[in-house]
Coordinates of C-alpha atoms in Angstrom, one line a residue:
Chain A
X1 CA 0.0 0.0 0.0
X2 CA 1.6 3.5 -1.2
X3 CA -0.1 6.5 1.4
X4 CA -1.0 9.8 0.3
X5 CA -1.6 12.4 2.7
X6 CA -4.9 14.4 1.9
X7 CA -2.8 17.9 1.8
X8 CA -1.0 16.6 -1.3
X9 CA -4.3 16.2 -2.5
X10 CA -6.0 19.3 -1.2
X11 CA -2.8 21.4 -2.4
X12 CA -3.1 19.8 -5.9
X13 CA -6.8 20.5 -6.4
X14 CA -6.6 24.0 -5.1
X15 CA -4.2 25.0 -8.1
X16 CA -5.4 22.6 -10.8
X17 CA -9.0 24.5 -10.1
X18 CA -7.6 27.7 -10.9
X19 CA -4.9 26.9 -13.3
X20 CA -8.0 25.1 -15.6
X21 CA -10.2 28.3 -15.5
X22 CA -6.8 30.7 -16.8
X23 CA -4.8 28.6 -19.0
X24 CA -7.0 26.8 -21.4
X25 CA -5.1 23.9 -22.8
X26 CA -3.5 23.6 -26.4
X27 CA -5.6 21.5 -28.0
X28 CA -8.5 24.1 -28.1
X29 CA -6.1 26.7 -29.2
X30 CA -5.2 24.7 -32.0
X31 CA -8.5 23.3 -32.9
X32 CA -9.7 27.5 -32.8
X33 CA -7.0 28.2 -35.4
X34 CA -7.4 25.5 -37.4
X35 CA -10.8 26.4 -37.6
X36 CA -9.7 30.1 -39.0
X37 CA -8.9 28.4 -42.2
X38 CA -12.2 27.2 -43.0
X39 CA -14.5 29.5 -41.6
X40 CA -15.9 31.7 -44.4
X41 CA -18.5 33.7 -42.2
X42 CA -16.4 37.2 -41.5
X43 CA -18.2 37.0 -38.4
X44 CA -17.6 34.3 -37.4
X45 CA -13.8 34.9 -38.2
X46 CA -14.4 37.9 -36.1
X47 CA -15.7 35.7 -33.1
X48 CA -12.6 33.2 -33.2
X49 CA -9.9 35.7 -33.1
X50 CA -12.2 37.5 -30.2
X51 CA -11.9 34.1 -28.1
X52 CA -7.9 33.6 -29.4
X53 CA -7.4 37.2 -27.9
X54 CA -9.3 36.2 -24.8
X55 CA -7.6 33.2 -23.7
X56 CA -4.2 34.8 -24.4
X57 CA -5.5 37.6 -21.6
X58 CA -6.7 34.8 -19.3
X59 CA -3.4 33.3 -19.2
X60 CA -0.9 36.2 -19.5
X61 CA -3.1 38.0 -16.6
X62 CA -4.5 35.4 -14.6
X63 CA -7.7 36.0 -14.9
X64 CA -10.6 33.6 -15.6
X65 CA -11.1 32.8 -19.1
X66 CA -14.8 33.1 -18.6
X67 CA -17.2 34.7 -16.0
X68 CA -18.7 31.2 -15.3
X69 CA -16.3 29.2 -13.4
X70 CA -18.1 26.2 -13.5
X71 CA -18.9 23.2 -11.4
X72 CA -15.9 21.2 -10.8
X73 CA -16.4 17.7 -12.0
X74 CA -13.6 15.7 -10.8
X75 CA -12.9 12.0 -12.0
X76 CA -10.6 10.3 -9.9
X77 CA -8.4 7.0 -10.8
X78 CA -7.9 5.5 -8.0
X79 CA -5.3 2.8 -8.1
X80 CA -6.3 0.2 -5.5
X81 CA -3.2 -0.2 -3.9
X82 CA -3.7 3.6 -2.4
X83 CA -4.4 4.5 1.1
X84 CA -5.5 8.2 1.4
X85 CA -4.6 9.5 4.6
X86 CA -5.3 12.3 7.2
X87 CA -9.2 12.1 6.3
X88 CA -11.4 11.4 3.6
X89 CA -10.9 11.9 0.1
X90 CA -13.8 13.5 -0.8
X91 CA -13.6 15.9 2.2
X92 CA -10.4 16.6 0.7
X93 CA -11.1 17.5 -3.0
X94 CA -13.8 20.0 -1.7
X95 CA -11.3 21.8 0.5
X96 CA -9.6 22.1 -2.4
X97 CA -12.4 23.4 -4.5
X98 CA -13.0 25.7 -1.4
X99 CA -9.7 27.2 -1.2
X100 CA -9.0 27.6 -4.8
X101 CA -12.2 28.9 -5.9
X102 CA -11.3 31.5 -2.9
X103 CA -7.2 32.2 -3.6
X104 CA -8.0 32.5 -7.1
X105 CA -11.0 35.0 -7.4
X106 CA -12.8 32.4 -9.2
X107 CA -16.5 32.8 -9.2
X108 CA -19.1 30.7 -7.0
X109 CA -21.9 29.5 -8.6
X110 CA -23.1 26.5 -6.6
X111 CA -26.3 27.0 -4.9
X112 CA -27.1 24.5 -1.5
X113 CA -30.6 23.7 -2.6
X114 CA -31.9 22.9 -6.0
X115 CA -35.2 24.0 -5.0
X116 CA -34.6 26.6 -2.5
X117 CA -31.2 28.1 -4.3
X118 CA -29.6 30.1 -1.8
X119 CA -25.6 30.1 -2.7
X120 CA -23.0 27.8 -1.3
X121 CA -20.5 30.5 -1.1
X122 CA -17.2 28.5 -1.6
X123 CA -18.5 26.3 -5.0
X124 CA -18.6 23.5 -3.1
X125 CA -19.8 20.8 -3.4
X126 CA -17.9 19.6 -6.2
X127 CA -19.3 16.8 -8.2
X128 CA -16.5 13.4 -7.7
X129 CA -16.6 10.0 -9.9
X130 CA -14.5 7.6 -8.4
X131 CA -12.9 4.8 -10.6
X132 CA -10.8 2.0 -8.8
X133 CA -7.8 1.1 -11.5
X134 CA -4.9 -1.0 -10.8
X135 CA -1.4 0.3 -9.3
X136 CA -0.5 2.9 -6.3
X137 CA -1.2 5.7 -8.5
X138 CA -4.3 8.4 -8.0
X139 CA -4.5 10.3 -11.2
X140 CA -7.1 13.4 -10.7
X141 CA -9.2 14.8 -13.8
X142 CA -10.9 17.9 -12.8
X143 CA -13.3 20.5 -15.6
X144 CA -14.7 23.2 -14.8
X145 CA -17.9 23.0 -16.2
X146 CA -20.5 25.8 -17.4
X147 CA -24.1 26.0 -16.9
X148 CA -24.6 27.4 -20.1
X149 CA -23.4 24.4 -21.8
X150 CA -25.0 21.9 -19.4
X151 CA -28.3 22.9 -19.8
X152 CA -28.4 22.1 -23.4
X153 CA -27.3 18.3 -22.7
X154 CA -29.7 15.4 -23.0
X155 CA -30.4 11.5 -22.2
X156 CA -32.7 9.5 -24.3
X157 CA -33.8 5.9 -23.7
X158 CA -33.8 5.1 -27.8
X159 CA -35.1 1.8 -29.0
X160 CA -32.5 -1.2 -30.5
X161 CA -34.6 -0.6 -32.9
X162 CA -33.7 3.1 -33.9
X163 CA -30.3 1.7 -34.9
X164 CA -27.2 3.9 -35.8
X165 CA -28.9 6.5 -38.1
X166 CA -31.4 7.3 -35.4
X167 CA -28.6 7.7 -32.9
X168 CA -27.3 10.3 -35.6
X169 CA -30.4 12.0 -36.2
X170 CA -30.3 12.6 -32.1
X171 CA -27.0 13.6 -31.8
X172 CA -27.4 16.3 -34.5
X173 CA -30.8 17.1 -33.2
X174 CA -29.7 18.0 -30.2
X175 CA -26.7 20.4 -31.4
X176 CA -29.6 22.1 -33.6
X177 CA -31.8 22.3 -30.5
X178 CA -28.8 23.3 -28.8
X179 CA -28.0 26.2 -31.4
X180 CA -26.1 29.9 -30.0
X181 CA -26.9 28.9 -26.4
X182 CA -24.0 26.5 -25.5
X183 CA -21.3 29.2 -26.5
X184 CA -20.2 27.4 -30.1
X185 CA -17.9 26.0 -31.4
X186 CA -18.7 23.7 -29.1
X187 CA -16.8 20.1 -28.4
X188 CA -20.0 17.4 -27.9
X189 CA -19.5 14.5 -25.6
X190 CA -21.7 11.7 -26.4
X191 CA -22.2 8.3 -24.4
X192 CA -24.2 5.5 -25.9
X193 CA -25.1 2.2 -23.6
X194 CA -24.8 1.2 -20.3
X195 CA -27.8 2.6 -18.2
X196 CA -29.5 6.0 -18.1
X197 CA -27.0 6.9 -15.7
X198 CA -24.1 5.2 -17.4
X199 CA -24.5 7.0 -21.0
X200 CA -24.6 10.3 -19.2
X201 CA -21.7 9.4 -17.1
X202 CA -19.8 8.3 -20.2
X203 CA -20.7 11.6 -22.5
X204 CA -19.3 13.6 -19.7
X205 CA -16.1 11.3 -19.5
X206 CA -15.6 11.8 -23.1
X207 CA -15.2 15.7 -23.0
X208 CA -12.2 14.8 -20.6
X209 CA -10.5 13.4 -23.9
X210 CA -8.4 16.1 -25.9
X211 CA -9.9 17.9 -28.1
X212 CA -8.7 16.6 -31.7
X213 CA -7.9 13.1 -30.6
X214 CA -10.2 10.1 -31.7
X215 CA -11.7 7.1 -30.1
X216 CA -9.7 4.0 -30.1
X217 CA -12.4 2.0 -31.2
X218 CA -12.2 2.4 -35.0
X219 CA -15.9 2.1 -36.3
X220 CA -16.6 4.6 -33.0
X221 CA -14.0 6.9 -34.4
X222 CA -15.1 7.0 -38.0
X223 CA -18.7 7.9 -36.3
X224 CA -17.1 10.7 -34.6
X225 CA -15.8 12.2 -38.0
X226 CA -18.9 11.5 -40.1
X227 CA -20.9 13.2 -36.7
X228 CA -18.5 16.2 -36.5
X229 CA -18.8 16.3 -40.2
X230 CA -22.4 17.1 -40.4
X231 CA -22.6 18.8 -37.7
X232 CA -20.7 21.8 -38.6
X233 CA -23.1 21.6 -41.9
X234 CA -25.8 23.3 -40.0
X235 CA -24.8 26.6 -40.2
X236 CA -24.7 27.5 -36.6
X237 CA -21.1 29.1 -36.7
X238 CA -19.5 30.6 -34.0
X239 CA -21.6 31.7 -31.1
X240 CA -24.6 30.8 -33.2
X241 CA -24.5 34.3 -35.5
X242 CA -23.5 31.9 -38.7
X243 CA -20.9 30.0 -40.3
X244 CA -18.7 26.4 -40.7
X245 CA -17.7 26.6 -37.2
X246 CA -20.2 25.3 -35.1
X247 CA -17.6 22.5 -33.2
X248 CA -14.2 21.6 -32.5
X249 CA -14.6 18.1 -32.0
X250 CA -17.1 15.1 -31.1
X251 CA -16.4 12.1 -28.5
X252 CA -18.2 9.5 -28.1
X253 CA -17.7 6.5 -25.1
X254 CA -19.6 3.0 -25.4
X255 CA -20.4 0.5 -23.0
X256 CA -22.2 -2.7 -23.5
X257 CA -26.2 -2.5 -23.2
X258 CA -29.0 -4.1 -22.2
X259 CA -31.1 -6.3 -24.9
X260 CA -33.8 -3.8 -24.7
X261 CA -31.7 -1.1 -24.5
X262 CA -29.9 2.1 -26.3
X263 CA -29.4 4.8 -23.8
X264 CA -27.8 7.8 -26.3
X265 CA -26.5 10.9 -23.5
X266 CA -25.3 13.9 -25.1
X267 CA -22.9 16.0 -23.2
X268 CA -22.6 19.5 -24.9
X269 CA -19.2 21.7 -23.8
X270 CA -18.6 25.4 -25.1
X271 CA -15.4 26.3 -26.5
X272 CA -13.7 27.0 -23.3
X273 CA -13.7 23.3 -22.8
X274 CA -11.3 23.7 -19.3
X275 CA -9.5 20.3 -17.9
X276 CA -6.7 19.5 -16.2
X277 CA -5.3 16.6 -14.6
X278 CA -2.4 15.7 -11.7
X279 CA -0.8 12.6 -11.2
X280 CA -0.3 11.9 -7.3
Chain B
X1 CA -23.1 44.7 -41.8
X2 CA -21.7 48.5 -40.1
X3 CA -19.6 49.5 -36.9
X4 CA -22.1 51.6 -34.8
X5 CA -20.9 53.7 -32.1
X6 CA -24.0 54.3 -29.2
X7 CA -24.1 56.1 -26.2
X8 CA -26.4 55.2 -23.1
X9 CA -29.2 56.6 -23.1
X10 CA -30.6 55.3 -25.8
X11 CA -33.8 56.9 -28.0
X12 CA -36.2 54.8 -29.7
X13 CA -35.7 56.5 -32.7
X14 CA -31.7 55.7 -32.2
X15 CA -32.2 51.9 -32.1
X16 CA -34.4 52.0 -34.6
X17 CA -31.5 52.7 -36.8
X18 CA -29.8 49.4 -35.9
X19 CA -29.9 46.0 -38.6
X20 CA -29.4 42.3 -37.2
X21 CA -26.0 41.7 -38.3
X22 CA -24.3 45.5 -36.9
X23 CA -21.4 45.7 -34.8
X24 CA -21.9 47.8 -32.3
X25 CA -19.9 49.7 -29.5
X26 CA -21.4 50.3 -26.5
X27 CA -20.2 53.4 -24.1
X28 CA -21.6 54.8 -20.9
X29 CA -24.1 53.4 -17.9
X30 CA -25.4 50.1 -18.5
X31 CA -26.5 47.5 -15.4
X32 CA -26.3 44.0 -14.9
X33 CA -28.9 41.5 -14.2
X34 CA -29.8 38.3 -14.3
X35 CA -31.9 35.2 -12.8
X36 CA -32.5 36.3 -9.4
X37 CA -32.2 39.7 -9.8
X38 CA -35.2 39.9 -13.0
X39 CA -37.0 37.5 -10.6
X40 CA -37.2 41.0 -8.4
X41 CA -37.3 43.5 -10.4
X42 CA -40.4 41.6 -11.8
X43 CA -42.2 41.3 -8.7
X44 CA -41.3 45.2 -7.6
X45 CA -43.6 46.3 -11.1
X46 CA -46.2 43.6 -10.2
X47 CA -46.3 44.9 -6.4
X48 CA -46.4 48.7 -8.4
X49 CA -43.4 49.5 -6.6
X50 CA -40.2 51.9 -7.6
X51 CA -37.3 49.6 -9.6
X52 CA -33.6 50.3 -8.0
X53 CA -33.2 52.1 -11.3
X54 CA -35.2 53.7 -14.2
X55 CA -34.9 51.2 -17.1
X56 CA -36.2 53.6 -19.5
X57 CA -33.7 53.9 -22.4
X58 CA -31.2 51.8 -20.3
X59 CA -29.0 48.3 -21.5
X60 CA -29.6 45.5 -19.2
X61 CA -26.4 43.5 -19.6
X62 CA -26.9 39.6 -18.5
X63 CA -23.8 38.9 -16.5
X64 CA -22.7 37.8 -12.9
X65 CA -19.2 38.6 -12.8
X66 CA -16.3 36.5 -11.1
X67 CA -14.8 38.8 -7.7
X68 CA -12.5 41.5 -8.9
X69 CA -9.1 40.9 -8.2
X70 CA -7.2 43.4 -6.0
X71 CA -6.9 46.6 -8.1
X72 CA -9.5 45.1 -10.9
X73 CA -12.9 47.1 -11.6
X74 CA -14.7 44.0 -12.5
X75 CA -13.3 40.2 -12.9
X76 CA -14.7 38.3 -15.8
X77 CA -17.8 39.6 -17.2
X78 CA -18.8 37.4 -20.4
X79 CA -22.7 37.2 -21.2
X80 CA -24.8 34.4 -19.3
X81 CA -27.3 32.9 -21.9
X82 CA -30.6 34.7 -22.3
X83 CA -33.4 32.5 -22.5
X84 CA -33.6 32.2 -18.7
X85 CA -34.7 35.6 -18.6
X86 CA -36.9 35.4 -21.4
X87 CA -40.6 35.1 -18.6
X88 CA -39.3 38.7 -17.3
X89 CA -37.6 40.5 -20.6
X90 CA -41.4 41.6 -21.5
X91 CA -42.2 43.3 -18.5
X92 CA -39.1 45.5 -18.4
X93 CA -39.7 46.2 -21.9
X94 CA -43.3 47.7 -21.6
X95 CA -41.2 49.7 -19.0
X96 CA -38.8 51.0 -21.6
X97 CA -36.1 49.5 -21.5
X98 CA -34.3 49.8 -24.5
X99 CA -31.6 46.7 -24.8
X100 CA -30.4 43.7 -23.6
X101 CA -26.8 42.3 -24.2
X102 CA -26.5 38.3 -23.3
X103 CA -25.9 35.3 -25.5
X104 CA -28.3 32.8 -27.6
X105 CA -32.0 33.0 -28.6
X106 CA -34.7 34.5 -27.2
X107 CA -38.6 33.7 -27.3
X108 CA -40.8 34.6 -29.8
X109 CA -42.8 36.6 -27.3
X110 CA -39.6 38.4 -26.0
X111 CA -39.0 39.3 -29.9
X112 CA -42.6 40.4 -30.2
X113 CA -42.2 42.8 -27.1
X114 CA -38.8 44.3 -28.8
X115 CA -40.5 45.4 -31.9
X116 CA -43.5 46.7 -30.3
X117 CA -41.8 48.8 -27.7
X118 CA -39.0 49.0 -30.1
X119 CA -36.0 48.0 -28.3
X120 CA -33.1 45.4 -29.1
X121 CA -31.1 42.8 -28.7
X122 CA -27.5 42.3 -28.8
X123 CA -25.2 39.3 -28.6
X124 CA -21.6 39.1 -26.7
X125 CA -19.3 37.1 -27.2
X126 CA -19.8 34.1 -24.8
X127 CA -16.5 32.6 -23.3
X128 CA -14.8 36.2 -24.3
X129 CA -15.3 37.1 -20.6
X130 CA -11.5 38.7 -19.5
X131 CA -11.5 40.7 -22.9
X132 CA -14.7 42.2 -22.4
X133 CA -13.9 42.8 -18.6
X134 CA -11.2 45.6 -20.0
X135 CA -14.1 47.8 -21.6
X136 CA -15.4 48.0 -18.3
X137 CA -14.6 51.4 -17.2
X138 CA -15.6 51.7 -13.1
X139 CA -18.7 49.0 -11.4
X140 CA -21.1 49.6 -8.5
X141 CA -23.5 47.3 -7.3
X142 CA -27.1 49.7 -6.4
X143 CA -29.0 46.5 -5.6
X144 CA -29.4 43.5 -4.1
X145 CA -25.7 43.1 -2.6
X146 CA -27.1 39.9 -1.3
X147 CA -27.2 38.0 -4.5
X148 CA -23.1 38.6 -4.6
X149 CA -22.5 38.0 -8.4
X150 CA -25.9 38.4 -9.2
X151 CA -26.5 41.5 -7.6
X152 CA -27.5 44.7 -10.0
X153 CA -24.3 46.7 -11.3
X154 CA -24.1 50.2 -12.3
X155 CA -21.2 49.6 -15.2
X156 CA -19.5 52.1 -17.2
X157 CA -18.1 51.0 -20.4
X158 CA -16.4 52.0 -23.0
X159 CA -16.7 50.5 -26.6
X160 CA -18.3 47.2 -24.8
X161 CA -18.4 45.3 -28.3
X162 CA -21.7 43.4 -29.1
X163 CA -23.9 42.2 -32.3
X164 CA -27.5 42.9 -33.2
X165 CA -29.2 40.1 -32.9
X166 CA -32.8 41.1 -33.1
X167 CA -33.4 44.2 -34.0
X168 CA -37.0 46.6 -34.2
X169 CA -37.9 45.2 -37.7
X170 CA -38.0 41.7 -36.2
X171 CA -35.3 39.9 -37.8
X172 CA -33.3 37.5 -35.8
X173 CA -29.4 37.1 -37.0
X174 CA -28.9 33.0 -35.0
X175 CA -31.7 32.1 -37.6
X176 CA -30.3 34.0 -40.8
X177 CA -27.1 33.5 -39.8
X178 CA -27.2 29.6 -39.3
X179 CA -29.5 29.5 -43.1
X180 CA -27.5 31.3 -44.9
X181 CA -24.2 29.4 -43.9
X182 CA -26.4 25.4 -43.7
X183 CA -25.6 23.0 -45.9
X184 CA -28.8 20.3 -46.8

């Protein structure tokens, strides 16, 4: 058994929270100036270089990239051959959330109650998925993840029946539903299988994945490109005011299913698509 | 498509002037509000009591800022997305308000209300939330301190940069936009 003390962890969490909400990562840089190239709406053009500029002030200033901070989702690996101690992990992640959210003038959007919505103060709770792996490791993937974005995300219990093209027709159905609201381009996470809780799990796991990197799975990751395909044919563009642009990327996650079952989750992320992760 | 220059207070007749599709530059007052805080102001008019501010010709922006860091005026201020505002837009706008700055689509009612009281609506850049912060000139918060990021700011600005959505005639750039660029 390999110990970690819960400081390591509460000292890791506290900067990975704020380093993911100043210095978006590369691979949405690149996939933004990639997308220059092909973008033929000038407003849209317009837009991209906007959100280039912005990033570049996040992370040269320290400032957050966008005024909603986000939840912070955290999926841990934990390998099994890990004893946290000095208290309890999850304890631990939220002190984390709680400091950094407060060193780093991050804002808090997490209300108590859903029903009675009076504000946390300190963005905690955070939202943790545990998975046990093998090994003495504890790898920690945290996003910080918008509401704007969230609320255009669905789960449908489809039929066997409805097959591959009417998973499609969902998928794009909801980006078109979805339109300017979700802050395009946008990166959609997609799960398919599993459970109703599973396939939303899974479409959320997938927008941990870099943006520009495909499934492993090869039919899956042909799927993704024909997906990602026609969805930047509908004309959305860049925060929905026209154009090629409408996402960076598509990911999708499978899991078997039940023999009546085709759960399809669709996870939708705007372009500031913020994760990090630490290796204890 | 035309860079237009406006200064807050806004007339009818001046608004009437803008097309879905201009760029626009905002300077002077505008205040911030959004969920909780329309949920209020709503109430105040139904209860036929006096708003924190006279909306008449006045910007609502939708935005709840992250804290200011020491020596900042404002932390990031990017738009929050509109719809959730769209049950309390119409009420304001029989008021007189004359604009609203956010991000994606509103109802049809809410687009109704805008061309019959003739008032518009303008689109920030969502995600663009530390650039936009910099056109923010000096912020006060006259209402509602309670609600912390969703409390009602008095901003100044200067050359805030947005796009004209919908404008007075009724037309609505996310759905022209989006046709002319779709491919069947």
């Amino acid at each position: 058994m390999r110990e970690i003390h819960v400081d390591q962890i509460i000292d890791a969490v506290a900067e990975m929270v704020q380093e993911a909400n100043y210095d978006l990562g590369q691979d949405v840089e690149n996939a933004i100036k990639n997308a220059l190239n092909t973008e033929e709406s000038q407003t849209g053009k317009d837009v991209l270089n906007q959100l280039l500029q912005n990033y570049e002030i996040a992370r040269t200033e320290r400032v957050p990239i966008c005024q909603d901070t986000g939840f912070a989702v955290f999926i841990v690996e934990l390998g099994q051959d890990v004893h946290v101690v000095g208290g309890n992990l999850n304890d631990a992640i939220n002190e984390g959330v709680r400091r950094g959210y407060r060193d780093g003038y991050l804002r808090k959007s997490i209300v108590g109650h859903p029903l009675e919505r009076k504000n946390t103060g300190d963005n905690t709770p955070a939202v943790i998925h545990v998975e046990i792996v093998d090994g003495d490791q504890m790898k920690i993937h945290m996003a910080a993840k918008g509401g704007g974005s969230e609320n255009m995300s669905f789960v449908k219990m489809m039929k066997p029946s409805d097959g591959v093209e009417g998973v499609k027709e969902f998928i794009i159905d909801c980006v078109r539903q979805a339109g300017p609201n979700p802050c395009p381009p946008i990166v959609v996470g997609v799960g398919i299988g599993g459970t109703f809780e599973k396939a939303a799990y899974l479409a959320k796991k997938s927008l941990f994945r870099e943006v520009g990197k495909r499934s492993h799975l090869e039919d899956i990751a042909q799927l993704e490109e024909e997906l990602l395909e026609k969805i930047n044919k509908l004309g959305i563009g860049p925060q929905g005011l026209g154009g090629r642009t409408t996402a960076l990327d598509l990911h999708i996650e499978i899991y078997p299913a039940h023999i009546a079952s085709l759960p399809v989750a669709v996870n939708i992320n705007c372009h500031a698509s913020r994760h990090k992760e630490v290796v204890l | 498509m035309a860079t237009v220059h406006i200064t807050t207070p806004v007339s009818a007749e001046e608004v009437s002037k803008l097309n879905a599709g201009d760029q626009v530059l905002i300077s002077g007052v505008i205040y911030t509000a959004r969920d909780a805080a329309h949920k209020r102001l709503v109430e105040l008019v139904e209860q036929g009591k006096e708003l924190p501010f006279d909306v008449k010709d006045q910007f609502i922006y939708f935005v709840g800022p992250t804290p200011a860091k020491p020596g900042q005026v404002i932390g990031s201020a990017g738009p929050t997305t509109s719809y959730r505002m769209d049950k309390y837009s119409p009420t304001l706008l029989d008021l007189g308000l004359r604009g609203m700055i956010g991000k994606g689509s509103r109802s049809q009612e809410v687009k109704d209300s805008m061309v019959k009281n003739k008032a518009v609506y303008l689109a920030a850049v969502g995600g663009a939330a530390a650039l936009i912060a910099k056109t923010i000139k000096s912020a006060e918060v006259i209402a509602y301190e309670d609600l912390g990021t969703e409390a009602i700011r008095k901003l100044v600005v200067e050359n805030f940069p947005a796009i004209v959505v919908n404008d007075v005639h009724g037309n609505d750039l996310y759905i022209q936009g989006a046709a002319k660029y779709r491919i069947d």
